[in-house]
Structures are given as C-alpha cells and as structure tokens.
Short mmCIF file of C-alpha atoms in Angstrom, two decimals:
data_model
loop_
_atom_site.label_atom_id
_atom_site.label_comp_id
_atom_site.label_asym_id
_atom_site.label_seq_id
_atom_site.Cartn_x
_atom_site.Cartn_y
_atom_site.Cartn_z
CA UNK A 273 34.96 80.85 46.99
CA UNK A 274 36.52 83.33 49.27
CA UNK A 275 34.19 86.27 49.20
CA UNK A 276 32.51 89.12 51.17
CA UNK A 277 29.33 90.24 50.04
CA UNK A 278 27.52 93.49 51.23
CA UNK A 279 23.80 94.40 51.13
CA UNK A 280 21.41 96.70 52.72
CA UNK A 281 22.57 100.13 51.38
CA UNK A 282 20.01 102.14 49.87
CA UNK A 283 18.82 105.80 50.17
CA UNK A 284 17.48 107.04 53.69
CA UNK A 285 16.65 110.66 55.16
CA UNK A 286 18.47 112.08 57.49
CA UNK A 287 17.72 111.03 61.29
CA UNK A 288 17.06 107.41 59.59
CA UNK A 289 18.58 103.88 60.15
CA UNK A 290 19.77 101.34 58.11
CA UNK A 291 21.59 97.87 58.75
CA UNK A 292 24.35 96.88 56.49
CA UNK A 293 25.13 93.17 56.20
CA UNK A 294 28.27 91.48 55.04
CA UNK A 295 28.05 87.53 54.06
CA UNK A 296 31.22 85.93 54.21
CA UNK A 297 31.89 82.49 52.65
CA UNK A 298 35.13 80.63 51.75
CA UNK A 299 36.90 80.91 54.91
CA UNK A 300 36.61 80.34 58.64
CA UNK A 301 34.78 83.46 59.49
CA UNK A 302 34.67 83.18 63.43
CA UNK A 303 38.54 83.12 63.55
CA UNK A 304 38.94 86.62 61.98
CA UNK A 305 38.59 90.48 63.20
CA UNK A 306 36.32 92.20 60.67
CA UNK A 307 36.19 95.72 59.87
CA UNK A 308 34.12 98.52 58.11
CA UNK A 309 35.41 101.31 55.72
CA UNK A 310 33.46 103.52 53.97
CA UNK A 311 34.27 106.15 50.88
CA UNK A 312 32.68 108.99 50.21
CA UNK A 313 31.71 109.87 46.34
CA UNK A 314 34.74 110.90 45.07
CA UNK A 315 36.82 111.01 48.35
CA UNK A 316 39.26 108.51 50.09
CA UNK A 317 39.15 105.65 52.30
CA UNK A 318 37.69 105.71 55.97
CA UNK A 319 38.08 103.46 58.53
CA UNK A 320 34.60 103.19 60.39
CA UNK A 321 34.68 100.38 63.09
CA UNK A 322 36.07 96.84 63.94
CA UNK A 323 35.11 93.60 66.01
CA UNK A 324 37.10 91.04 67.07
CA UNK A 325 36.56 87.24 66.23
CA UNK A 326 34.23 86.51 69.16
CA UNK A 327 32.15 89.81 68.96
CA UNK A 328 33.11 90.68 72.76
CA UNK A 329 35.34 93.96 71.41
CA UNK A 330 34.36 96.73 69.34
CA UNK A 331 35.68 99.84 68.17
CA UNK A 332 34.57 103.00 66.29
CA UNK A 333 35.61 106.04 64.61
CA UNK A 334 34.83 109.00 66.55
CA UNK A 335 32.61 110.41 63.56
CA UNK A 336 30.23 107.38 63.96
CA UNK A 337 30.88 106.43 67.72
CA UNK A 338 27.25 106.06 69.68
CA UNK A 339 25.34 106.32 66.13
CA UNK A 340 26.61 103.09 64.63
CA UNK A 341 27.05 99.35 66.21
CA UNK A 342 29.20 96.86 64.72
CA UNK A 343 28.02 92.96 65.44
CA UNK A 344 28.56 89.78 64.14
CA UNK A 345 26.80 86.16 63.92
CA UNK A 346 29.74 83.79 63.78
CA UNK A 347 26.90 80.67 63.14
CA UNK A 348 25.53 82.88 60.38
CA UNK A 349 28.82 84.04 59.01
CA UNK A 350 27.42 87.62 58.82
CA UNK A 351 29.01 91.01 59.74
CA UNK A 352 26.44 93.84 60.52
CA UNK A 353 26.65 97.46 60.95
CA UNK A 354 23.51 99.64 62.22
CA UNK A 355 23.38 102.70 61.37
CA UNK A 356 21.47 105.16 63.50
CA UNK A 357 20.89 109.07 63.36
CA UNK A 358 22.38 109.10 60.02
CA UNK A 359 23.47 112.31 58.48
CA UNK A 360 24.60 113.33 54.86
CA UNK A 361 28.15 113.24 55.67
CA UNK A 362 27.35 109.39 55.91
CA UNK A 363 26.86 108.81 52.30
CA UNK A 364 29.59 106.68 51.15
CA UNK A 365 30.21 103.33 50.01
CA UNK A 366 30.66 101.09 52.90
CA UNK A 367 32.97 98.17 52.76
CA UNK A 368 33.50 95.28 54.94
CA UNK A 369 37.10 93.50 55.23
CA UNK A 370 38.49 90.57 56.50
CA UNK A 371 41.06 91.71 59.04
CA UNK A 372 42.78 94.94 57.84
CA UNK A 373 42.08 94.70 54.28
CA UNK A 374 42.96 91.49 53.33
CA UNK A 375 39.84 90.89 51.70
CA UNK A 376 37.04 93.55 50.71
CA UNK A 377 33.83 92.92 49.46
CA UNK A 378 32.09 94.78 46.75
CA UNK A 379 30.96 97.55 49.00
CA UNK A 380 27.34 99.01 49.22
CA UNK A 381 26.27 102.42 48.65
CA UNK A 382 24.17 104.49 51.53
CA UNK A 383 22.56 107.85 50.12
CA UNK A 384 21.65 109.77 53.23
CA UNK A 385 19.38 112.68 51.70
CA UNK A 386 16.15 114.25 51.87
CA UNK B 30 45.23 110.89 65.02
CA UNK B 31 48.05 109.82 62.94
CA UNK B 32 48.31 111.75 59.83
CA UNK B 33 49.73 109.95 56.76
CA UNK B 34 51.06 112.04 53.94
CA UNK B 35 51.15 110.98 50.73
CA UNK B 36 53.38 112.06 47.83
CA UNK B 37 52.95 112.90 44.81
CA UNK B 38 49.17 112.86 44.82
CA UNK B 39 49.22 112.36 41.45
CA UNK B 40 51.76 110.58 38.55
CA UNK B 41 51.98 110.02 34.99
CA UNK B 42 54.27 106.94 34.05
CA UNK B 43 54.95 105.39 30.77
CA UNK B 44 54.64 101.65 30.64
CA UNK B 45 57.80 100.05 31.64
CA UNK B 46 59.08 102.84 33.71
CA UNK B 47 59.34 102.77 37.73
CA UNK B 48 57.06 104.86 40.11
CA UNK B 49 57.47 105.56 43.74
CA UNK B 50 55.01 106.88 46.19
CA UNK B 51 56.17 108.15 49.55
CA UNK B 52 53.83 107.80 52.88
CA UNK B 53 55.00 109.93 55.74
CA UNK B 54 53.39 109.36 59.18
CA UNK B 55 53.18 112.14 62.09
CA UNK B 56 53.95 109.60 64.42
CA UNK B 57 55.94 106.29 64.54
CA UNK B 58 54.20 103.18 63.38
CA UNK B 59 56.67 100.91 65.10
CA UNK B 60 54.78 98.58 67.47
CA UNK B 61 56.02 97.19 70.77
CA UNK B 62 55.78 93.72 69.20
CA UNK B 63 58.42 94.87 66.81
CA UNK B 64 56.34 94.94 63.97
CA UNK B 65 55.52 97.81 61.93
CA UNK B 66 51.96 98.41 60.61
CA UNK B 67 51.80 99.98 57.51
CA UNK B 68 49.92 98.89 54.58
CA UNK B 69 49.49 99.93 50.70
CA UNK B 70 46.20 99.37 48.48
CA UNK B 71 45.44 100.04 45.07
CA UNK B 72 42.10 100.85 44.40
CA UNK B 73 41.48 100.29 40.46
CA UNK B 74 38.83 102.39 38.43
CA UNK B 75 35.52 101.08 39.58
CA UNK B 76 36.93 98.47 42.05
CA UNK B 77 37.07 97.92 45.66
CA UNK B 78 40.72 98.28 47.32
CA UNK B 79 42.97 95.62 47.27
CA UNK B 80 45.84 94.77 49.44
CA UNK B 81 49.60 94.98 48.04
CA UNK B 82 51.75 95.31 50.96
CA UNK B 83 51.48 94.54 54.64
CA UNK B 84 53.74 95.75 57.32
CA UNK B 85 55.94 97.70 55.34
CA UNK B 86 57.19 95.25 52.97
CA UNK B 87 55.40 92.10 53.11
CA UNK B 88 53.98 91.44 49.69
CA UNK B 89 50.06 90.07 49.79
CA UNK B 90 49.38 86.65 48.01
CA UNK B 91 49.38 87.20 44.21
CA UNK B 92 51.02 90.61 44.28
CA UNK B 93 53.46 90.76 41.47
CA UNK B 94 57.15 91.13 42.39
CA UNK B 95 57.32 94.67 40.45
CA UNK B 96 55.66 96.03 43.74
CA UNK B 97 58.10 96.59 46.73
CA UNK B 98 57.81 98.47 50.13
CA UNK B 99 60.19 99.73 52.29
CA UNK B 100 60.95 102.30 55.26
CA UNK B 101 60.54 102.42 58.88
CA UNK B 102 59.44 104.52 61.76
CA UNK B 103 57.60 107.38 60.07
CA UNK B 104 58.62 107.11 56.51
CA UNK B 105 57.61 104.71 53.79
CA UNK B 106 57.85 104.09 50.33
CA UNK B 107 56.02 101.97 47.62
CA UNK B 108 57.92 101.42 44.36
CA UNK B 109 56.75 99.40 41.36
CA UNK B 110 59.77 98.49 39.29
CA UNK B 111 58.39 98.55 35.81
CA UNK B 112 54.42 100.00 35.96
CA UNK B 113 52.00 97.82 33.73
CA UNK B 114 48.64 99.29 32.34
CA UNK B 115 46.86 97.42 34.81
CA UNK B 116 48.89 98.90 37.62
CA UNK B 117 46.42 102.32 37.33
CA UNK B 118 44.27 103.24 39.87
CA UNK B 119 44.70 105.12 43.36
CA UNK B 120 47.13 103.80 45.92
CA UNK B 121 46.82 104.46 49.32
CA UNK B 122 48.82 103.87 52.63
CA UNK B 123 46.97 103.02 55.75
CA UNK B 124 48.16 102.74 59.55
CA UNK B 125 47.12 99.98 61.41
CA UNK B 126 48.71 100.78 65.00
CA UNK B 127 46.68 103.49 66.38
CA UNK B 128 42.82 103.61 66.52
CA UNK B 129 41.47 105.48 64.69
CA UNK B 130 43.17 103.72 61.73
CA UNK B 131 43.89 106.45 59.30
CA UNK B 132 45.03 106.66 55.25
CA UNK B 133 46.74 108.89 53.18
CA UNK B 134 45.18 111.04 50.96
CA UNK B 135 45.67 108.62 48.04
CA UNK B 136 48.11 108.73 44.79
CA UNK B 137 46.55 108.60 41.38
CA UNK B 138 48.60 106.54 38.69
CA UNK B 139 48.04 107.17 35.20
CA UNK B 140 49.64 105.65 32.26
CA UNK B 141 51.12 108.12 29.60
#
C-alpha cells in the first residue's frame, strides 16, 4: 500500500526538542522530493521544509530556519524532522508529503507547553 | 512571500448546485519552464488534506471530473459543477513556485 506514516509527536516544554519520523512505503522513496507541512489547531496549512531526493538540498520556512533540520534515509525509506528550541507557536499537526502534496500522511501532533 | 487570497471564505451549497472558489496571487505563478504552479487541496473534516488539482487545471488521479481548475498568471478558480455531500470541507489553494510555498486562507464548503 502506498502510504506515509508519521510518528514522534507529543508534549514538550518550550525550549525542548523532538524528532519526527515519516515512514514511506509502496513507492520508490528515493526518487521523490519530500516535504513537511504543519497546521496549528483550527488554522490553515503552512509549508515547513523540503528535501530533494538524495538529501543534498534542503529549504526551510523562515519561522523554523536554524531550529529545525530535515533529513532522510533512503535505505530505510524514512524522512525526519529534528525540531529544536521549540516554541509555543510550533504547536501543530505535522504532515509529511510526497512531492507537493501528492501523498499525505495522517499527521502527528506536536504540543509545546509548560 | 507570495500572498494568496481566497474568496469566499465560506460557502453553503445545496447538493447538485455548482460552486466556485477564487484564488488570487500577489505575484505571477508562471514559471520560466512554462508551467504554472498552482495547486488545490481539500481537507475533509478530521482528515489530512488531499490533492485535487495540480498546475492550475490537471485533475489528480481519482478526482471526480466535477472538479475543474482554471486561470493563469495571478487569478485562479476552482469549480465544482455539481456539489455532492462528500465535497464538504476546507479548500486551499497553494503556490509552488516561490519559496516559501504559501497557501490561501482556506474556503469552508458546507452542504445546505
């Protein structure tokens, strides 16, 4: 089955860290650019980061630049988002996608609160 | 950043009637490669978003033909020829030409 499954979300204190994972299956993961999007509770969609197919090129939204790092392991069909120095405004459901939203995961909730 | 402005922000439609959503961009979305990178997504209640239309007017696999996209440059439209109950949710346009990729505010479609 072609799918993306995110994991790693949870409750973290401001200033803390989390690493989100996205497991890909059913397609040739190494051939595709991958993205992270997020959606704060009751709000709209926001693009967070992207990585090219071999992991050599990355881009970030200004709001997360310097704090978040996107990476991938093509041998394991895995996408990651390392999130450091988390803030309350990072609270959201985080989605990984294949290309620009061709395929979405179910999302993982990140809550930053003391 | 490119600003996408969707109108209306909410829509209440009787099943079987048409619906139309506008998305206006603050900059042209025409790429030098000749493609225009404007996408439409639907987020049904409690679900992840799903791709409906890519590059202005191409329907994604499995999307019913009652959905159509049109436009060019900075003005785009999503049309539903005959709304069905399963079409309720929030519709978003998104530009994929300039980083950061940005979305419209979303249009909530409800069934009367």
